[in-house]
């Protein structure tokens, strides 16, 4: 009939409008800093997490700086307590845009290697010129590094909801040399409920590592409106 639009065309138009509206809502939403933190913590897969961090990457440093991100200073202090300056290579696991690598580099550490799920975050990290290598890789089973390869590992802000699981710790121990250090943060909401406490204790009972120190809890991003946002830092020595 003249003037009638075929059903397929109507469906196609609806889909186009829906996609555009969704994209515009997502863009508006991404201008609110607090929402970005919630958004990445509600990711339900590595793919979703990588996509969300890719979208945030270019604005990430400015947001974290405006929130008064405290972890870099705290981690620098703890790294200085345990990791000798000539330790190399050092893995920055979940390196993101390289905020921690930058601090370690300024302190004089060399051979810092970045690993992250998000290519967008790694691209920003690469531009800082502080990493000897950068790998787009997921924390967890089957990490593509030889056993006993790293002198030390740091992992900051990456053990949280919607991020890397407790099983990541098995592989971090495998790729760290005996007597090497693993220093990492765990957010409060995943420490017990997310299985980190149990996993960390199992590894201690199995004599895989020795706990040296727990620092915190502290609020890592005081400027963000996030009631659960406390972290502890754990320092372990691999046996
Ligand atoms: C909150 S950011 C922290 C980045 C950086 N360490 C810092 O302190 O600014 C968390 C990072 O972990 C990465 N990530 C999330 N899940 C991961 C996984 N399963 N394996 C590796 N990286 C992951 C994200 O892409 C993101 O860059």
XYZ file of N, CA and C and ligand atoms in Angstrom:
744
model
N 0.846 -1.207 0.000
C 0.000 0.000 0.000
C 0.886 1.265 0.000
N 0.480 2.301 -0.795
C 1.268 3.522 -0.893
C 1.409 4.177 0.484
N 2.623 4.630 0.826
C 2.838 5.331 2.093
C 3.087 4.423 3.276
N 2.873 3.127 3.130
C 3.084 2.217 4.270
C 4.565 1.839 4.375
N 5.114 1.923 5.581
C 6.538 1.582 5.745
C 6.645 0.109 6.130
N 7.478 -0.661 5.418
C 7.605 -2.089 5.749
C 8.067 -2.293 7.192
N 7.554 -3.372 7.812
C 7.870 -3.666 9.222
C 9.371 -3.699 9.479
N 10.136 -4.331 8.537
C 11.595 -4.440 8.747
C 12.235 -3.060 8.850
N 11.724 -2.137 8.004
C 12.275 -0.773 8.003
C 11.989 -0.089 9.346
N 10.751 -0.297 9.859
C 10.370 0.307 11.147
C 11.280 -0.236 12.237
N 11.496 -1.572 12.224
C 12.343 -2.195 13.251
C 13.774 -1.664 13.178
N 14.243 -1.517 11.935
C 15.612 -1.012 11.718
C 15.751 0.416 12.279
N 14.706 1.258 11.996
C 14.713 2.648 12.495
C 14.698 2.681 14.023
N 13.842 1.801 14.613
C 13.750 1.739 16.079
C 15.111 1.382 16.669
N 15.783 0.414 16.040
C 17.082 -0.040 16.559
C 18.111 1.092 16.493
N 18.085 1.834 15.363
C 19.022 2.955 15.206
C 18.777 4.014 16.272
N 17.479 4.353 16.468
C 17.152 5.385 17.479
C 17.572 4.902 18.861
N 17.260 3.647 19.177
C 17.589 3.069 20.489
C 19.103 3.146 20.742
N 19.891 2.755 19.732
C 21.356 2.772 19.882
C 21.864 4.191 20.124
N 21.273 5.155 19.357
C 21.726 6.557 19.504
C 21.374 7.107 20.880
N 20.155 6.810 21.338
C 19.729 7.308 22.659
C 20.623 6.713 23.734
N 20.871 5.407 23.632
C 21.711 4.710 24.624
C 23.110 5.320 24.672
N 23.668 5.599 23.486
C 25.023 6.166 23.404
C 25.042 7.551 24.044
N 23.982 8.330 23.770
C 23.968 9.691 24.320
C 23.811 9.661 25.848
N 22.982 8.710 26.360
C 22.840 8.584 27.820
C 24.196 8.206 28.415
N 24.886 7.264 27.743
C 26.183 6.776 28.238
C 27.201 7.928 28.255
N 27.165 8.775 27.219
C 28.107 9.902 27.159
C 27.850 10.906 28.276
N 26.546 11.198 28.531
C 26.195 12.122 29.622
C 26.661 11.555 30.951
N 26.350 10.291 31.128
C 26.663 9.568 32.355
C 28.174 9.589 32.633
N 28.945 9.485 31.566
C 30.406 9.437 31.718
C 31.014 10.790 32.048
N 30.180 11.854 32.107
C 30.741 13.142 32.531
C 30.678 13.286 34.057
N 30.016 12.335 34.737
C 29.919 12.396 36.201
C 30.995 11.464 36.779
N 32.059 12.022 37.394
C 33.173 11.184 37.843
C 32.776 10.006 38.723
N 31.908 10.244 39.738
C 31.542 9.160 40.658
C 30.900 7.995 39.915
N 30.140 8.334 38.880
C 29.455 7.280 38.140
C 30.444 6.389 37.397
N 31.581 6.954 37.026
C 32.570 6.143 36.305
C 33.103 5.035 37.205
N 33.388 5.388 38.469
C 33.904 4.386 39.397
C 32.869 3.279 39.591
N 31.601 3.664 39.763
C 30.557 2.643 39.945
C 30.414 1.796 38.679
N 30.529 2.480 37.548
C 30.340 1.818 36.253
C 31.384 0.713 36.049
N 32.664 1.024 36.322
C 33.695 -0.006 36.104
C 33.578 -1.120 37.139
N 33.047 -0.795 38.327
C 32.956 -1.839 39.355
C 31.736 -2.741 39.163
N 30.864 -2.369 38.229
C 29.723 -3.255 37.982
C 29.913 -4.062 36.696
N 31.123 -4.055 36.149
C 31.389 -4.862 34.943
C 31.203 -6.346 35.277
N 30.623 -7.078 34.332
C 30.326 -8.490 34.619
C 31.223 -9.458 33.866
N 32.156 -8.947 33.093
C 33.102 -9.821 32.385
C 34.363 -9.012 32.093
N 35.439 -9.724 31.745
C 36.676 -9.027 31.372
C 36.444 -8.121 30.165
N 35.593 -8.610 29.239
C 35.334 -7.832 28.020
C 34.660 -6.496 28.387
N 33.653 -6.589 29.255
C 32.923 -5.387 29.662
C 33.843 -4.435 30.426
N 34.690 -5.022 31.287
C 35.617 -4.206 32.069
C 36.582 -3.457 31.136
N 37.139 -4.183 30.175
C 38.086 -3.563 29.237
C 37.412 -2.438 28.451
N 36.174 -2.676 27.999
C 35.462 -1.651 27.212
C 35.233 -0.389 28.054
N 34.857 -0.605 29.323
C 34.561 0.550 30.184
C 35.831 1.340 30.489
N 36.923 0.631 30.772
C 38.181 1.352 31.018
C 38.701 2.009 29.737
N 38.492 1.361 28.591
C 38.892 1.997 27.320
C 38.192 3.353 27.189
N 36.895 3.374 27.541
C 36.109 4.615 27.403
C 36.571 5.684 28.397
N 37.091 5.257 29.532
C 37.479 6.198 30.598
C 38.939 6.667 30.454
N 39.735 5.906 29.717
C 41.202 6.035 29.762
C 41.736 7.470 29.670
N 41.277 8.230 28.691
C 41.884 9.557 28.462
C 41.572 10.540 29.591
N 40.479 10.288 30.307
C 40.053 11.214 31.374
C 40.447 10.690 32.761
N 40.964 9.448 32.815
C 41.185 8.753 34.100
C 42.127 9.524 35.032
N 43.269 9.947 34.531
C 44.249 10.618 35.397
C 43.683 11.916 35.983
N 42.982 12.684 35.139
C 42.407 13.951 35.611
C 41.364 13.688 36.698
N 40.536 12.649 36.506
C 39.517 12.323 37.518
C 40.169 11.894 38.836
N 41.134 10.975 38.724
C 41.764 10.461 39.954
C 42.499 11.578 40.698
N 43.098 12.473 39.925
C 43.810 13.597 40.541
C 42.798 14.513 41.256
N 41.658 14.758 40.605
C 40.668 15.658 41.219
C 40.038 15.022 42.463
N 40.057 13.687 42.559
C 39.513 12.996 43.737
C 40.548 12.879 44.860
N 41.782 13.313 44.586
C 42.832 13.210 45.606
C 43.283 11.777 45.842
N 43.511 11.036 44.761
C 43.879 9.604 44.827
C 45.098 9.389 45.735
N 44.904 8.641 46.830
C 45.964 8.502 47.829
C 46.876 7.293 47.627
N 46.415 6.289 46.910
C 47.184 5.036 46.845
C 48.615 5.210 46.337
N 48.882 6.072 45.346
C 50.270 6.158 44.864
C 51.261 6.504 45.982
N 50.896 7.463 46.853
C 51.809 7.854 47.938
C 51.983 6.706 48.926
N 50.878 6.027 49.253
C 50.930 4.941 50.242
C 51.744 3.769 49.687
N 51.490 3.429 48.429
C 52.214 2.314 47.805
C 53.707 2.648 47.704
N 54.020 3.890 47.359
C 55.440 4.280 47.255
C 56.149 4.033 48.581
N 55.487 4.384 49.678
C 56.081 4.176 50.998
C 56.304 2.702 51.288
N 55.325 1.881 50.972
C 55.437 0.444 51.289
C 56.456 -0.236 50.357
N 56.432 0.136 49.093
C 57.434 -0.415 48.158
C 58.829 -0.075 48.676
N 59.018 1.162 49.108
C 60.330 1.584 49.626
C 60.779 0.786 50.843
N 59.818 0.292 51.634
C 60.171 -0.513 52.812
C 60.718 -1.880 52.460
N 60.229 -2.451 51.352
C 60.517 -3.868 51.086
C 61.283 -4.144 49.793
N 61.085 -3.353 48.769
C 61.649 -3.724 47.456
C 62.942 -2.941 47.206
N 64.092 -3.653 47.184
C 65.355 -2.955 46.928
C 65.338 -2.261 45.563
N 66.059 -1.149 45.490
C 66.035 -0.315 44.288
C 66.551 -1.033 43.037
N 67.429 -2.031 43.238
C 67.977 -2.719 42.060
C 67.124 -3.931 41.646
N 65.925 -4.075 42.219
C 65.046 -5.197 41.837
C 64.520 -4.972 40.420
N 64.644 -5.972 39.583
C 64.161 -5.839 38.208
C 64.017 -7.237 37.585
N 63.006 -7.488 36.784
C 61.903 -6.598 36.450
C 60.831 -6.577 37.557
N 60.076 -5.479 37.583
C 58.961 -5.334 38.533
C 57.669 -5.272 37.724
N 56.714 -6.140 38.069
C 55.439 -6.128 37.349
C 54.454 -5.174 38.021
N 53.884 -4.261 37.239
C 52.772 -3.420 37.695
C 51.505 -4.057 37.102
N 50.860 -4.893 37.916
C 49.710 -5.685 37.439
C 48.434 -4.855 37.575
N 47.698 -4.693 36.482
C 46.552 -3.776 36.489
C 47.091 -2.354 36.515
N 48.068 -2.118 35.651
C 48.822 -0.850 35.660
C 47.968 0.351 35.274
N 46.891 0.095 34.530
C 46.036 1.204 34.095
C 46.819 2.202 33.266
N 46.673 3.476 33.610
C 47.339 4.547 32.849
C 48.764 4.796 33.332
N 49.232 3.975 34.267
C 50.643 4.071 34.674
C 50.932 5.033 35.814
N 49.920 5.360 36.605
C 50.133 6.297 37.723
C 51.178 5.726 38.687
N 51.094 4.442 38.984
C 52.026 3.831 39.943
C 53.410 3.671 39.301
N 53.424 3.245 38.042
C 54.706 3.087 37.330
C 55.483 4.396 37.283
N 54.751 5.475 37.095
C 55.372 6.802 37.023
C 56.070 7.134 38.349
N 55.389 6.838 39.448
C 55.959 7.119 40.775
C 57.192 6.238 41.016
N 57.082 4.954 40.683
C 58.217 4.036 40.896
C 59.411 4.459 40.047
N 59.139 4.911 38.837
C 60.197 5.376 37.946
C 60.899 6.601 38.525
N 60.126 7.525 39.056
C 60.716 8.730 39.669
C 61.590 8.328 40.854
N 61.140 7.298 41.587
C 61.915 6.840 42.749
C 63.199 6.118 42.341
N 63.339 5.787 41.067
C 64.587 5.184 40.593
C 64.495 3.712 40.241
N 63.292 3.111 40.347
C 63.136 1.701 39.946
C 63.190 1.605 38.426
N 63.839 0.525 37.947
C 63.978 0.332 36.494
C 63.355 -1.017 36.111
N 63.133 -1.196 34.816
C 62.588 -2.462 34.330
C 61.177 -2.705 34.842
N 60.351 -1.668 34.809
C 58.958 -1.811 35.261
C 58.105 -2.247 34.064
N 57.343 -3.314 34.279
C 56.541 -3.905 33.207
C 55.060 -3.681 33.522
N 54.318 -3.186 32.543
C 52.881 -2.938 32.755
C 52.053 -4.075 32.177
N 51.039 -4.464 32.928
C 50.062 -5.446 32.434
C 48.676 -4.877 32.710
N 47.796 -4.930 31.729
C 46.418 -4.482 31.954
C 45.502 -5.097 30.911
N 44.235 -5.179 31.298
C 43.194 -5.700 30.418
C 42.845 -4.707 29.314
N 42.940 -3.426 29.631
C 42.412 -2.388 28.737
C 43.505 -1.782 27.867
N 43.296 -1.882 26.547
C 44.278 -1.305 25.624
C 44.293 0.219 25.752
N 43.119 0.805 25.956
C 43.035 2.261 26.093
C 43.865 2.755 27.266
N 43.776 2.067 28.387
C 44.545 2.458 29.574
C 46.041 2.278 29.286
N 46.408 1.149 28.653
C 47.828 0.898 28.348
C 48.386 1.921 27.364
N 47.555 2.395 26.441
C 48.028 3.407 25.489
C 48.439 4.682 26.226
N 47.636 5.059 27.240
C 47.981 6.247 28.035
C 49.270 5.960 28.811
N 49.349 4.756 29.399
C 50.551 4.385 30.169
C 51.805 4.425 29.280
N 51.675 3.926 28.052
C 52.827 3.861 27.139
C 53.388 5.262 26.877
N 52.497 6.245 26.764
C 52.927 7.618 26.459
C 53.786 8.217 27.573
N 53.688 7.656 28.778
C 54.471 8.204 29.896
C 55.941 7.789 29.820
N 56.224 6.751 29.043
C 57.614 6.336 28.812
C 58.318 5.790 30.054
N 57.569 5.193 30.969
C 58.188 4.702 32.207
C 58.240 3.176 32.277
N 57.636 2.497 31.315
C 57.601 1.030 31.327
C 58.552 0.462 30.280
N 59.262 -0.616 30.649
C 60.149 -1.262 29.676
C 59.335 -2.125 28.716
N 58.196 -2.650 29.177
C 57.292 -3.433 28.336
C 55.866 -3.218 28.802
N 54.922 -3.371 27.876
C 53.502 -3.264 28.246
C 52.771 -4.448 27.627
N 51.937 -5.117 28.415
C 51.220 -6.292 27.922
C 49.726 -6.134 28.172
N 48.949 -6.347 27.111
C 47.498 -6.395 27.294
C 47.148 -7.838 27.637
N 46.804 -8.064 28.889
C 46.635 -9.430 29.385
C 45.710 -9.390 30.606
N 44.985 -10.501 30.831
C 44.122 -10.573 32.018
C 44.857 -11.234 33.166
N 44.665 -10.685 34.357
C 45.139 -11.364 35.556
C 44.278 -12.603 35.748
N 44.903 -13.676 36.204
C 44.133 -14.909 36.413
C 44.949 -16.085 35.942
N 44.250 -17.131 35.565
C 44.950 -18.366 35.192
C 45.756 -18.200 33.905
N 46.909 -18.896 33.855
C 47.655 -18.990 32.614
C 48.242 -17.690 32.120
N 48.880 -16.917 33.010
C 49.510 -15.679 32.544
C 50.783 -16.026 31.773
N 50.987 -15.275 30.698
C 52.035 -15.639 29.748
C 53.416 -15.116 30.166
N 53.861 -15.475 31.357
C 55.212 -15.125 31.830
C 55.852 -16.391 32.405
N 57.192 -16.527 32.283
C 57.839 -17.703 32.871
C 57.743 -17.712 34.394
N 57.853 -18.885 34.976
C 57.883 -19.032 36.436
C 59.103 -18.288 36.999
N 58.943 -17.665 38.162
C 60.032 -16.941 38.871
C 60.631 -15.806 38.033
N 59.860 -15.191 37.187
C 60.392 -14.180 36.268
C 60.588 -12.820 36.934
N 59.627 -12.402 37.773
C 59.683 -11.037 38.326
C 60.347 -10.993 39.700
N 61.106 -9.914 39.914
C 61.716 -9.692 41.227
C 60.657 -9.242 42.228
N 59.627 -8.578 41.734
C 58.560 -8.083 42.611
C 57.329 -7.768 41.773
N 56.186 -7.715 42.470
C 54.924 -7.363 41.805
C 54.199 -6.316 42.647
N 53.654 -5.293 41.994
C 52.722 -4.389 42.667
C 51.395 -4.442 41.903
N 50.319 -4.309 42.632
C 48.993 -4.398 42.003
C 48.064 -3.472 42.785
N 47.685 -2.372 42.167
C 46.997 -1.301 42.912
C 45.637 -0.994 42.280
N 44.587 -1.095 43.073
C 43.240 -0.729 42.616
C 42.586 -1.782 41.734
N 43.177 -2.960 41.662
C 42.733 -3.948 40.676
C 42.034 -5.142 41.320
N 42.065 -5.218 42.661
C 41.276 -6.236 43.348
C 40.080 -5.520 43.981
N 39.013 -5.475 43.187
C 37.790 -4.745 43.550
C 36.632 -5.399 42.810
N 35.410 -5.017 43.130
C 34.246 -5.556 42.398
C 34.416 -5.319 40.901
N 34.029 -6.299 40.114
C 34.074 -6.149 38.657
C 35.481 -6.123 38.093
N 36.479 -6.453 38.923
C 37.880 -6.456 38.482
C 38.456 -7.871 38.606
N 39.751 -7.971 38.913
C 40.415 -9.287 38.891
C 40.050 -10.150 40.112
N 39.940 -11.478 39.926
C 39.499 -12.383 40.994
C 40.654 -12.827 41.913
N 40.331 -13.414 43.084
C 41.362 -13.878 44.024
C 42.323 -14.911 43.419
N 41.831 -15.719 42.454
C 42.706 -16.724 41.817
C 43.915 -16.098 41.142
N 43.843 -14.806 40.853
C 44.989 -14.118 40.238
C 46.231 -14.274 41.106
N 46.025 -14.423 42.423
C 47.163 -14.464 43.335
C 48.039 -15.703 43.104
N 47.436 -16.826 42.690
C 48.230 -18.042 42.405
C 49.277 -17.755 41.334
N 48.810 -17.109 40.272
C 49.727 -16.829 39.162
C 50.761 -15.772 39.531
N 50.348 -14.784 40.321
C 51.319 -13.748 40.717
C 52.443 -14.379 41.545
N 52.092 -15.360 42.372
C 53.134 -16.049 43.151
C 54.025 -16.869 42.201
N 53.413 -17.562 41.270
C 54.205 -18.408 40.347
C 55.242 -17.586 39.579
N 54.862 -16.390 39.137
C 55.778 -15.614 38.283
C 56.744 -14.733 39.089
N 56.617 -14.767 40.431
C 57.529 -13.982 41.278
C 58.618 -14.900 41.839
N 59.843 -14.384 41.860
C 60.968 -15.191 42.371
C 60.815 -15.487 43.859
N 61.373 -16.624 44.323
C 61.410 -16.872 45.765
C 62.084 -15.687 46.465
N 61.513 -15.256 47.578
C 61.942 -14.099 48.379
C 61.586 -12.745 47.733
N 60.938 -12.800 46.578
C 60.449 -11.558 45.961
C 59.172 -11.101 46.663
N 58.831 -9.836 46.476
C 57.676 -9.277 47.184
C 56.472 -9.063 46.271
N 55.286 -9.263 46.854
C 54.041 -8.948 46.148
C 53.267 -7.980 47.039
N 53.026 -6.794 46.513
C 52.363 -5.732 47.285
C 51.106 -5.327 46.529
N 49.957 -5.430 47.200
C 48.711 -5.156 46.480
C 47.642 -4.569 47.391
N 46.688 -3.864 46.777
C 45.534 -3.337 47.510
C 44.341 -4.266 47.283
N 43.476 -4.332 48.302
C 42.196 -5.049 48.154
C 41.105 -4.127 48.693
N 40.068 -3.939 47.914
C 38.951 -3.090 48.384
C 38.082 -3.850 49.366
N 37.523 -3.096 50.307
C 36.788 -3.705 51.410
C 35.645 -4.624 50.966
N 34.957 -4.267 49.887
C 33.771 -5.060 49.540
C 34.129 -6.438 48.974
N 35.366 -6.617 48.514
C 35.726 -7.949 47.999
C 36.642 -8.720 48.958
N 37.130 -8.086 50.024
C 38.101 -8.761 50.894
C 37.502 -10.038 51.483
N 36.348 -9.933 52.131
C 35.710 -11.149 52.655
C 34.716 -11.712 51.658
N 33.793 -10.859 51.210
C 32.710 -11.352 50.335
C 33.228 -11.837 48.991
N 34.322 -11.263 48.521
C 34.857 -11.644 47.211
C 35.898 -12.755 47.291
N 36.180 -13.256 48.501
C 37.049 -14.436 48.637
C 38.540 -14.147 48.767
N 38.929 -12.868 48.882
C 40.374 -12.573 48.993
C 40.943 -13.034 50.332
N 40.214 -12.765 51.418
C 40.729 -13.133 52.743
C 41.025 -14.638 52.777
N 40.047 -15.432 52.332
C 40.219 -16.890 52.367
C 41.393 -17.317 51.489
N 41.470 -16.782 50.295
C 42.551 -17.153 49.361
C 43.915 -16.783 49.941
N 44.014 -15.588 50.500
C 45.297 -15.134 51.056
C 45.720 -16.045 52.221
N 44.735 -16.440 53.049
C 45.058 -17.317 54.182
C 45.454 -18.710 53.704
N 44.758 -19.221 52.686
C 45.104 -20.551 52.137
C 46.547 -20.562 51.631
N 46.926 -19.498 50.950
C 48.285 -19.425 50.395
C 49.325 -19.341 51.511
N 48.966 -18.685 52.604
C 49.869 -18.602 53.759
C 49.988 -19.991 54.404
N 48.845 -20.687 54.571
C 48.863 -22.028 55.181
C 49.649 -23.020 54.318
N 49.576 -22.837 53.015
C 50.315 -23.716 52.089
C 51.778 -23.294 51.967
N 52.165 -22.306 52.766
C 53.544 -21.794 52.772
C 54.009 -21.273 51.411
N 53.056 -20.716 50.667
C 53.417 -20.126 49.364
C 53.997 -18.734 49.551
N 53.554 -18.065 50.620
C 54.072 -16.727 50.918
C 53.945 -16.414 52.399
N 54.637 -15.380 52.841
C 54.570 -14.926 54.236
C 54.037 -13.501 54.264
N 53.054 -13.278 55.137
C 52.519 -11.922 55.280
C 53.505 -11.067 56.068
N 53.874 -9.917 55.518
C 54.811 -9.013 56.195
C 54.080 -7.866 56.884
N 53.028 -7.362 56.239
C 52.397 -6.162 56.774
C 51.038 -5.922 56.113
N 50.123 -5.377 56.926
C 48.850 -4.889 56.371
C 48.754 -3.403 56.726
N 48.495 -2.586 55.738
C 48.357 -1.140 55.973
C 46.901 -0.746 55.673
N 46.328 0.061 56.522
C 44.959 0.509 56.306
C 44.019 -0.167 57.279
N 42.710 -0.027 57.079
C 42.054 0.508 55.892
C 42.169 2.031 55.752
N 42.196 2.454 54.490
C 42.219 3.885 54.200
C 41.287 4.154 53.013
N 40.829 5.390 52.913
C 39.981 5.769 51.772
C 40.903 6.182 50.640
N 40.814 5.489 49.531
C 41.789 5.750 48.455
C 41.411 6.952 47.589
N 40.096 7.202 47.437
C 39.689 8.351 46.621
C 38.712 9.207 47.432
N 39.279 10.021 48.366
C 38.427 10.768 49.297
C 37.442 11.714 48.614
N 37.755 12.169 47.410
C 36.866 13.109 46.730
C 35.698 12.444 46.035
N 35.649 11.121 46.043
C 34.525 10.478 45.353
C 33.472 10.057 46.374
N 32.241 10.054 45.921
C 31.117 9.779 46.796
C 30.877 8.264 46.812
N 31.722 7.535 47.578
C 31.665 6.082 47.523
C 31.874 5.502 48.925
N 30.791 5.150 49.620
C 30.886 4.737 51.019
C 31.711 3.471 51.240
N 31.797 2.616 50.220
C 32.529 1.359 50.427
C 33.984 1.458 49.982
N 34.393 2.668 49.637
C 35.698 2.794 49.002
C 36.909 2.751 49.904
N 37.002 1.812 50.829
C 38.235 1.704 51.611
C 39.096 0.563 51.067
N 40.384 0.726 51.263
C 41.357 -0.271 50.793
C 42.280 -0.657 51.918
N 42.823 -1.886 51.805
C 43.973 -2.257 52.631
C 45.093 -2.596 51.664
N 46.328 -2.353 52.121
C 47.478 -2.791 51.325
C 48.097 -3.983 52.045
N 48.393 -5.030 51.294
C 49.040 -6.226 51.832
C 50.438 -6.335 51.233
N 51.406 -6.635 52.097
C 52.777 -6.888 51.608
C 53.142 -8.315 51.977
N 53.478 -9.116 50.982
C 53.864 -10.521 51.188
C 55.256 -10.768 50.623
N 55.952 -11.748 51.216
C 57.206 -12.241 50.629
C 56.968 -13.673 50.166
N 57.278 -13.939 48.911
C 57.089 -15.272 48.332
C 58.148 -16.208 48.924
N 57.725 -17.448 49.256
C 58.673 -18.367 49.912
C 59.402 -19.244 48.889
C 41.211 1.232 39.273
S 42.247 0.888 37.905
C 43.856 0.995 38.697
C 44.942 1.351 37.724
C 46.274 1.724 38.356
N 46.876 0.611 39.027
C 46.092 2.888 39.307
O 46.363 2.718 40.511
O 45.683 3.958 38.840
C 42.068 -0.867 37.670
C 42.767 -1.398 36.433
O 42.659 -2.820 36.439
C 42.431 -3.262 35.116
N 41.784 -4.581 35.214
C 40.525 -4.886 35.611
N 40.343 -6.216 35.623
C 41.523 -6.756 35.229
C 41.970 -8.092 35.020
N 41.163 -9.148 35.237
N 43.240 -8.287 34.584
C 44.067 -7.228 34.355
N 43.693 -5.944 34.525
C 42.441 -5.717 34.961
C 41.568 -2.193 34.492
O 41.646 -2.210 33.087
C 42.163 -0.930 35.112
O 43.155 -0.370 34.312
